mmCIF file with all atom_site columns, C-alpha atoms in Angstrom:
data_model
loop_
_atom_site.group_PDB
_atom_site.id
_atom_site.type_symbol
_atom_site.label_atom_id
_atom_site.label_alt_id
_atom_site.label_comp_id
_atom_site.label_asym_id
_atom_site.label_entity_id
_atom_site.label_seq_id
_atom_site.pdbx_PDB_ins_code
_atom_site.Cartn_x
_atom_site.Cartn_y
_atom_site.Cartn_z
_atom_site.occupancy
_atom_site.B_iso_or_equiv
_atom_site.pdbx_formal_charge
_atom_site.auth_seq_id
_atom_site.auth_comp_id
_atom_site.auth_asym_id
_atom_site.auth_atom_id
_atom_site.pdbx_PDB_model_num
ATOM 1  C CA . MET A 1 1  ? 0.000   0.000  0.000  1.00 0.00 ? 1  MET A CA 1
ATOM 2  C CA . TRP A 1 2  ? 2.807   2.405  0.841  1.00 0.00 ? 2  TRP A CA 1
ATOM 3  C CA . LYS A 1 3  ? 4.395   1.748  -2.546 1.00 0.00 ? 3  LYS A CA 1
ATOM 4  C CA . VAL A 1 4  ? 1.218   2.769  -4.308 1.00 0.00 ? 4  VAL A CA 1
ATOM 5  C CA . THR A 1 5  ? 0.877   5.851  -2.106 1.00 0.00 ? 5  THR A CA 1
ATOM 6  C CA . LYS A 1 6  ? 4.451   6.913  -2.847 1.00 0.00 ? 6  LYS A CA 1
ATOM 7  C CA . LYS A 1 7  ? 3.895   6.468  -6.585 1.00 0.00 ? 7  LYS A CA 1
ATOM 8  C CA . VAL A 1 8  ? 0.710   8.539  -6.477 1.00 0.00 ? 8  VAL A CA 1
ATOM 9  C CA . LEU A 1 9  ? 2.436   11.288 -4.500 1.00 0.00 ? 9  LEU A CA 1
ATOM 10 C CA . LYS A 1 10 ? 5.256   11.420 -7.057 1.00 0.00 ? 10 LYS A CA 1
ATOM 11 C CA . ILE A 1 11 ? 2.712   12.041 -9.813 1.00 0.00 ? 11 ILE A CA 1
ATOM 12 C CA . LEU A 1 12 ? 0.898   14.851 -8.002 1.00 0.00 ? 12 LEU A CA 1
ATOM 13 C CA . ASN A 1 13 ? 2.144   18.432 -7.826 1.00 0.00 ? 13 ASN A CA 1
ATOM 14 C CA . ASN A 1 14 ? 2.198   20.411 -4.542 1.00 0.00 ? 14 ASN A CA 1
ATOM 15 C CA . LYS A 1 15 ? -1.265  21.917 -4.989 1.00 0.00 ? 15 LYS A CA 1
ATOM 16 C CA . GLN A 1 16 ? -2.786  18.493 -5.628 1.00 0.00 ? 16 GLN A CA 1
ATOM 17 C CA . LYS A 1 17 ? -0.938  17.005 -2.645 1.00 0.00 ? 17 LYS A CA 1
ATOM 18 C CA . LYS A 1 18 ? -2.413  19.688 -0.386 1.00 0.00 ? 18 LYS A CA 1
ATOM 19 C CA . ARG A 1 19 ? -5.863  18.992 -1.770 1.00 0.00 ? 19 ARG A CA 1
ATOM 20 C CA . VAL A 1 20 ? -5.465  15.247 -1.142 1.00 0.00 ? 20 VAL A CA 1
ATOM 21 C CA . ALA A 1 21 ? -4.348  15.946 2.433  1.00 0.00 ? 21 ALA A CA 1
ATOM 22 C CA . LEU A 1 22 ? -7.395  18.180 2.952  1.00 0.00 ? 22 LEU A CA 1
ATOM 23 C CA . ILE A 1 23 ? -9.734  15.516 1.565  1.00 0.00 ? 23 ILE A CA 1
ATOM 24 C CA . VAL A 1 24 ? -8.222  12.848 3.818  1.00 0.00 ? 24 VAL A CA 1
ATOM 25 C CA . PHE A 1 25 ? -8.577  15.157 6.835  1.00 0.00 ? 25 PHE A CA 1
ATOM 26 C CA . LEU A 1 26 ? -12.219 15.899 5.981  1.00 0.00 ? 26 LEU A CA 1
ATOM 27 C CA . MET A 1 27 ? -12.904 12.188 5.548  1.00 0.00 ? 27 MET A CA 1
ATOM 28 C CA . LEU A 1 28 ? -11.453 11.515 9.006  1.00 0.00 ? 28 LEU A CA 1
ATOM 29 C CA . ILE A 1 29 ? -13.749 14.142 10.524 1.00 0.00 ? 29 ILE A CA 1
ATOM 30 C CA . GLY A 1 30 ? -16.713 12.578 8.709  1.00 0.00 ? 30 GLY A CA 1
ATOM 31 C CA . GLY A 1 31 ? -15.790 9.152  10.041 1.00 0.00 ? 31 GLY A CA 1
ATOM 32 C CA . LEU A 1 32 ? -15.495 10.534 13.566 1.00 0.00 ? 32 LEU A CA 1
ATOM 33 C CA . LEU A 1 33 ? -18.942 12.124 13.315 1.00 0.00 ? 33 LEU A CA 1
ATOM 34 C CA . GLU A 1 34 ? -20.366 8.839  12.019 1.00 0.00 ? 34 GLU A CA 1
ATOM 35 C CA . SER A 1 35 ? -18.838 6.954  14.956 1.00 0.00 ? 35 SER A CA 1
ATOM 36 C CA . VAL A 1 36 ? -20.151 9.400  17.541 1.00 0.00 ? 36 VAL A CA 1
ATOM 37 C CA . SER A 1 37 ? -23.665 9.384  16.093 1.00 0.00 ? 37 SER A CA 1
ATOM 38 C CA . VAL A 1 38 ? -23.844 5.589  16.047 1.00 0.00 ? 38 VAL A CA 1
ATOM 39 C CA . SER A 1 39 ? -22.315 5.220  19.520 1.00 0.00 ? 39 SER A CA 1
ATOM 40 C CA . LEU A 1 40 ? -25.017 7.435  21.063 1.00 0.00 ? 40 LEU A CA 1
ATOM 41 C CA . ILE A 1 41 ? -27.757 5.000  20.078 1.00 0.00 ? 41 ILE A CA 1
ATOM 42 C CA . LEU A 1 42 ? -26.869 2.235  22.561 1.00 0.00 ? 42 LEU A CA 1
ATOM 43 C CA . PRO A 1 43 ? -26.996 4.359  25.761 1.00 0.00 ? 43 PRO A CA 1
ATOM 44 C CA . LEU A 1 44 ? -30.319 5.785  24.593 1.00 0.00 ? 44 LEU A CA 1
ATOM 45 C CA . VAL A 1 45 ? -31.810 2.334  23.968 1.00 0.00 ? 45 VAL A CA 1
ATOM 46 C CA . GLN A 1 46 ? -30.520 1.091  27.318 1.00 0.00 ? 46 GLN A CA 1
ATOM 47 C CA . ALA A 1 47 ? -32.122 4.014  29.119 1.00 0.00 ? 47 ALA A CA 1
ATOM 48 C CA . VAL A 1 48 ? -35.463 3.448  27.421 1.00 0.00 ? 48 VAL A CA 1
ATOM 49 C CA . MET A 1 49 ? -35.474 -0.305 27.970 1.00 0.00 ? 49 MET A CA 1
ATOM 50 C CA . ASN A 1 50 ? -34.196 -0.353 31.586 1.00 0.00 ? 50 ASN A CA 1
ATOM 51 C CA . LYS A 1 51 ? -36.042 2.360  33.464 1.00 0.00 ? 51 LYS A CA 1
ATOM 52 C CA . ASP A 1 52 ? -34.760 1.240  36.865 1.00 0.00 ? 52 ASP A CA 1
ATOM 53 C CA . THR A 1 53 ? -31.091 0.790  35.989 1.00 0.00 ? 53 THR A CA 1
ATOM 54 C CA . TRP A 1 54 ? -30.660 3.476  33.320 1.00 0.00 ? 54 TRP A CA 1
ATOM 55 C CA . ASN A 1 55 ? -27.572 5.036  34.945 1.00 0.00 ? 55 ASN A CA 1
ATOM 56 C CA . GLN A 1 56 ? -25.719 1.821  35.782 1.00 0.00 ? 56 GLN A CA 1
ATOM 57 C CA . SER A 1 57 ? -23.776 1.575  32.514 1.00 0.00 ? 57 SER A CA 1
ATOM 58 C CA . GLY A 1 58 ? -20.459 3.392  32.261 1.00 0.00 ? 58 GLY A CA 1
ATOM 59 C CA . VAL A 1 59 ? -21.451 5.750  29.457 1.00 0.00 ? 59 VAL A CA 1
ATOM 60 C CA . ALA A 1 60 ? -24.783 6.692  31.011 1.00 0.00 ? 60 ALA A CA 1
ATOM 61 C CA . LYS A 1 61 ? -23.140 7.296  34.394 1.00 0.00 ? 61 LYS A CA 1
ATOM 62 C CA . VAL A 1 62 ? -20.488 9.570  32.890 1.00 0.00 ? 62 VAL A CA 1
ATOM 63 C CA . ILE A 1 63 ? -23.060 11.548 30.890 1.00 0.00 ? 63 ILE A CA 1
ATOM 64 C CA . SER A 1 64 ? -25.472 11.889 33.814 1.00 0.00 ? 64 SER A CA 1
ATOM 65 C CA . ASP A 1 65 ? -22.681 12.980 36.181 1.00 0.00 ? 65 ASP A CA 1
ATOM 66 C CA . LEU A 1 66 ? -21.219 15.401 33.646 1.00 0.00 ? 66 LEU A CA 1
ATOM 67 C CA . PHE A 1 67 ? -24.521 17.141 32.942 1.00 0.00 ? 67 PHE A CA 1
ATOM 68 C CA . LYS A 1 68 ? -26.025 16.667 36.446 1.00 0.00 ? 68 LYS A CA 1
ATOM 69 C CA . ILE A 1 69 ? -28.953 14.563 35.195 1.00 0.00 ? 69 ILE A CA 1
ATOM 70 C CA . ASN A 1 70 ? -30.774 12.764 38.002 1.00 0.00 ? 70 ASN A CA 1
ATOM 71 C CA . ASP A 1 71 ? -33.836 11.175 36.410 1.00 0.00 ? 71 ASP A CA 1
ATOM 72 C CA . GLN A 1 72 ? -34.351 8.802  33.517 1.00 0.00 ? 72 GLN A CA 1
ATOM 73 C CA . ARG A 1 73 ? -36.775 10.982 31.558 1.00 0.00 ? 73 ARG A CA 1
ATOM 74 C CA . THR A 1 74 ? -34.410 13.974 31.458 1.00 0.00 ? 74 THR A CA 1
ATOM 75 C CA . TYR A 1 75 ? -31.595 11.664 30.387 1.00 0.00 ? 75 TYR A CA 1
ATOM 76 C CA . VAL A 1 76 ? -33.639 10.211 27.520 1.00 0.00 ? 76 VAL A CA 1
ATOM 77 C CA . VAL A 1 77 ? -34.685 13.670 26.337 1.00 0.00 ? 77 VAL A CA 1
ATOM 78 C CA . ALA A 1 78 ? -31.083 14.936 26.513 1.00 0.00 ? 78 ALA A CA 1
ATOM 79 C CA . MET A 1 79 ? -29.815 11.899 24.604 1.00 0.00 ? 79 MET A CA 1
ATOM 80 C CA . LEU A 1 80 ? -32.494 12.330 21.936 1.00 0.00 ? 80 LEU A CA 1
ATOM 81 C CA . VAL A 1 81 ? -31.613 16.001 21.511 1.00 0.00 ? 81 VAL A CA 1
ATOM 82 C CA . ALA A 1 82 ? -27.904 15.158 21.307 1.00 0.00 ? 82 ALA A CA 1
ATOM 83 C CA . LEU A 1 83 ? -28.538 12.343 18.842 1.00 0.00 ? 83 LEU A CA 1
ATOM 84 C CA . VAL A 1 84 ? -30.724 14.447 16.544 1.00 0.00 ? 84 VAL A CA 1
ATOM 85 C CA . THR A 1 85 ? -28.290 17.359 16.709 1.00 0.00 ? 85 THR A CA 1
ATOM 86 C CA . ILE A 1 86 ? -25.300 15.199 15.870 1.00 0.00 ? 86 ILE A CA 1
ATOM 87 C CA . PHE A 1 87 ? -27.141 13.490 13.016 1.00 0.00 ? 87 PHE A CA 1
ATOM 88 C CA . ILE A 1 88 ? -28.133 16.872 11.548 1.00 0.00 ? 88 ILE A CA 1
ATOM 89 C CA . VAL A 1 89 ? -24.611 18.292 11.875 1.00 0.00 ? 89 VAL A CA 1
ATOM 90 C CA . LYS A 1 90 ? -23.094 15.093 10.477 1.00 0.00 ? 90 LYS A CA 1
ATOM 91 C CA . ASN A 1 91 ? -25.399 15.028 7.466  1.00 0.00 ? 91 ASN A CA 1
ATOM 92 C CA . ILE A 1 92 ? -24.887 18.711 6.694  1.00 0.00 ? 92 ILE A CA 1
ATOM 93 C CA . TYR A 1 93 ? -21.137 18.180 6.948  1.00 0.00 ? 93 TYR A CA 1
ATOM 94 C CA . LEU A 1 94 ? -21.216 15.106 4.719  1.00 0.00 ? 94 LEU A CA 1
ATOM 95 C CA . ILE A 1 95 ? -23.322 16.911 2.102  1.00 0.00 ? 95 ILE A CA 1
ATOM 96 C CA . TYR A 1 96 ? -20.771 19.728 1.819  1.00 0.00 ? 96 TYR A CA 1
ATOM 97 C CA . GLU A 1 97 ? -17.720 17.498 2.114  1.00 0.00 ? 97 GLU A CA 1
#
């Protein structure tokens, strides 16, 4: 793989190399946004399914402690707002990428 990459970089001029680096960087940001949006689904589902033990998982405990959330309903609403917001930002970003 590195051989192919080196050959491609030899063909490209400096302006094209900068553009490739920018595209790779933007793709990494897009992948990070995808990962965050998907990883928020599990804590939300756990909170909805387990009303009594919603803050027992590690992620839910960290989020509830960080934002001072004490009840399950507020946690679910906050997670839904965060999930929708991240999906909107991610999709707008991916459209303009």
